[in-house]
Tab-separated table of C-alpha atoms and ligand atoms in Angstrom:
chain	number	residue	atom	x	y	z
A	1	MET	CA	0.221	0.076	0.105
A	2	SER	CA	1.669	2.897	-1.362
A	3	THR	CA	-0.561	6.092	0.508
A	4	VAL	CA	-0.514	5.452	4.308
A	5	ASP	CA	-2.068	8.151	5.917
A	6	TRP	CA	0.565	8.469	8.950
A	7	ALA	CA	-0.905	11.015	10.894
A	8	ALA	CA	-4.089	9.374	11.294
A	9	LEU	CA	-2.389	6.342	12.424
A	10	ARG	CA	-0.176	8.097	15.047
A	11	ALA	CA	-3.609	9.680	16.239
A	12	ALA	CA	-5.109	6.343	16.771
A	13	ALA	CA	-2.379	5.196	18.624
A	14	ILE	CA	-2.099	8.149	20.616
A	15	GLU	CA	-5.829	8.025	21.336
A	16	VAL	CA	-5.560	4.319	22.453
A	17	ARG	CA	-2.351	4.804	24.621
A	18	ASP	CA	-4.678	6.891	26.711
A	19	ARG	CA	-6.196	3.441	27.684
A	20	ALA	CA	-3.421	1.608	28.581
A	21	TYR	CA	-3.209	-0.191	32.032
A	22	ALA	CA	0.558	0.525	33.241
A	23	PRO	CA	0.674	1.207	36.489
A	24	TYR	CA	3.474	-0.094	37.466
A	25	SER	CA	6.225	0.794	34.529
A	26	ARG	CA	4.290	4.047	34.268
A	27	PHE	CA	5.309	3.826	30.576
A	28	PRO	CA	2.033	3.625	28.593
A	29	VAL	CA	2.417	2.517	24.742
A	30	GLY	CA	-0.681	2.761	22.203
A	31	VAL	CA	-0.339	1.241	18.789
A	32	ALA	CA	-2.142	1.668	15.770
A	33	GLY	CA	-2.147	-0.818	12.685
A	34	LEU	CA	-3.478	-0.342	8.961
A	35	VAL	CA	-4.618	-3.553	7.636
A	36	ASP	CA	-4.902	-4.467	3.867
A	37	ASP	CA	-8.509	-4.043	3.546
A	38	GLY	CA	-8.492	-0.545	4.912
A	39	ARG	CA	-9.307	-1.296	8.555
A	40	VAL	CA	-7.511	0.270	11.386
A	41	VAL	CA	-6.570	-1.776	14.604
A	42	VAL	CA	-5.280	-0.416	17.765
A	43	GLY	CA	-3.664	-2.059	20.868
A	44	CYS	CA	-2.618	-0.412	24.336
A	45	ASN	CA	-0.099	-2.205	27.294
A	46	VAL	CA	-1.945	-4.026	29.804
A	47	GLU	CA	0.022	-4.921	32.913
A	48	ASN	CA	-0.123	-7.101	35.651
A	49	ALA	CA	1.086	-7.176	39.441
A	50	SER	CA	2.681	-10.145	38.451
A	51	TYR	CA	5.008	-8.205	36.286
A	52	GLY	CA	6.023	-10.506	33.895
A	53	LEU	CA	2.773	-11.222	32.727
A	54	GLY	CA	2.417	-7.641	31.132
A	55	LEU	CA	1.028	-7.449	27.587
A	56	CYS	CA	2.478	-5.112	25.364
A	57	ALA	CA	0.364	-2.737	23.252
A	58	GLU	CA	1.390	-4.825	20.217
A	59	CYS	CA	-0.273	-8.207	21.468
A	60	GLY	CA	-3.493	-6.364	21.618
A	61	LEU	CA	-3.166	-5.155	17.955
A	62	VAL	CA	-2.488	-8.408	17.089
A	63	SER	CA	-5.731	-9.917	18.826
A	64	ALA	CA	-7.570	-7.041	17.756
A	65	LEU	CA	-6.656	-7.773	14.131
A	66	HIS	CA	-7.906	-11.377	14.017
A	67	ALA	CA	-11.117	-10.419	16.355
A	68	SER	CA	-12.075	-7.830	13.710
A	69	GLY	CA	-11.840	-10.188	10.765
A	70	GLY	CA	-8.249	-11.059	10.006
A	71	GLY	CA	-6.070	-9.841	7.226
A	72	ARG	CA	-2.206	-8.457	7.137
A	73	LEU	CA	-0.893	-5.471	8.802
A	74	VAL	CA	0.434	-3.085	6.079
A	75	ALA	CA	1.671	-0.145	8.313
A	76	VAL	CA	2.136	0.188	12.101
A	77	SER	CA	2.381	3.226	14.480
A	78	CYS	CA	3.567	2.834	17.718
A	79	VAL	CA	3.886	5.735	20.555
A	80	ASP	CA	5.318	6.221	24.075
A	81	ARG	CA	3.732	8.762	26.644
A	82	THR	CA	5.196	11.889	24.721
A	83	GLY	CA	3.277	10.563	21.337
A	84	ALA	CA	6.740	10.104	19.761
A	85	PRO	CA	7.177	7.020	17.746
A	86	LEU	CA	8.444	3.988	19.547
A	87	LEU	CA	10.186	0.895	17.949
A	88	PRO	CA	8.576	-2.409	19.087
A	89	CYS	CA	10.612	-4.555	21.521
A	90	GLY	CA	12.297	-7.678	20.046
A	91	ARG	CA	9.050	-10.304	21.016
A	92	CYS	CA	6.865	-7.821	19.602
A	93	ARG	CA	8.937	-7.333	16.262
A	94	GLN	CA	8.468	-11.340	16.036
A	95	LEU	CA	4.617	-10.969	16.711
A	96	LEU	CA	4.553	-8.182	13.813
A	97	TRP	CA	6.676	-10.504	11.447
A	98	GLU	CA	3.708	-13.066	11.932
A	99	HIS	CA	1.034	-10.731	10.483
A	100	GLY	CA	2.810	-8.375	8.334
A	101	GLY	CA	6.078	-9.933	6.537
A	102	PRO	CA	9.006	-8.341	5.854
A	103	GLU	CA	6.836	-5.406	3.737
A	104	LEU	CA	5.035	-4.071	6.809
A	105	VAL	CA	6.300	-0.665	7.613
A	106	LEU	CA	7.028	1.088	10.791
A	107	GLU	CA	7.055	4.910	11.767
A	108	ALA	CA	10.297	5.978	13.305
A	109	SER	CA	11.410	9.122	14.357
A	110	ASP	CA	13.387	9.690	11.595
A	111	GLY	CA	10.897	8.225	8.848
A	112	VAL	CA	9.855	4.609	7.989
A	113	LEU	CA	11.398	1.358	8.597
A	114	SER	CA	10.557	-2.085	7.380
A	115	MET	CA	9.991	-5.307	9.239
A	116	ALA	CA	12.977	-6.712	6.972
A	117	GLU	CA	14.956	-3.439	8.510
A	118	LEU	CA	13.881	-4.513	12.122
A	119	LEU	CA	13.950	-8.227	12.260
A	120	PRO	CA	16.577	-9.428	9.521
A	121	ALA	CA	17.170	-12.919	9.112
A	122	ALA	CA	13.720	-13.549	10.973
A	123	PHE	CA	12.452	-16.988	12.161
A	124	ASP	CA	8.625	-17.671	10.754
A	125	ALA	CA	6.289	-20.261	9.829
A	126	ARG	CA	8.536	-21.269	6.502
A	127	ASP	CA	11.058	-22.403	8.411
A	128	LEU	CA	8.920	-25.125	10.157
A	129	ASP	CA	8.650	-26.399	6.276
A	130	ARG	CA	12.140	-27.271	6.308
B	1	LIG	N1	5.898	-2.214	25.846
B	1	LIG	C1	5.080	-2.206	24.880
B	1	LIG	O1	3.682	-1.890	25.038
B	1	LIG	N2	5.514	-2.330	23.534
B	1	LIG	C2	6.912	-2.517	23.286
B	1	LIG	O2	7.318	-2.716	22.410
B	1	LIG	C3	8.225	-2.133	24.639
B	1	LIG	C4	7.389	-2.326	25.835
B	1	LIG	C5	5.132	-1.821	27.225
B	1	LIG	C6	5.489	-3.000	27.917
B	1	LIG	C7	5.376	-2.511	29.627
B	1	LIG	O3	4.242	-2.159	29.869
B	1	LIG	C8	6.073	-1.073	29.416
B	1	LIG	O4	5.965	-0.879	27.895
B	1	LIG	C9	7.371	-0.626	29.791
B	1	LIG	O5	8.377	-1.624	29.272
């Protein structure tokens, strides 16, 4: 998809970030993803008193993707408390790869990066076939 409305995607990420449940880290995260059929799906981080059980915002995004009909992610904007772009943690890069592949593009502070750049030589389902 050549035309991505990054401002709208980031606005959706900021809106859902304000619904994050992050009382332990006090680091709210919001993420919005454009799906290949034009839908926008969102997620926020949800922490737990058992710290290791916290869910990153991207987990919610992927759940929302499938709960609302599936499809492939084509563009993602993830933001921190200031509204600045946040690049996903390693685990979430793997999550996003599964649902967008190497062509999925993410907003970075100085432009756009592809998943191929963020997770080179990724492990994925094709490896299971070998
Ligand atoms: N977090 C995310 O939601 N996504 C990321 O990609 C990085 C980290 C959350 C997890 C935790 O609730 C908080 O940010 C601080 O690490």
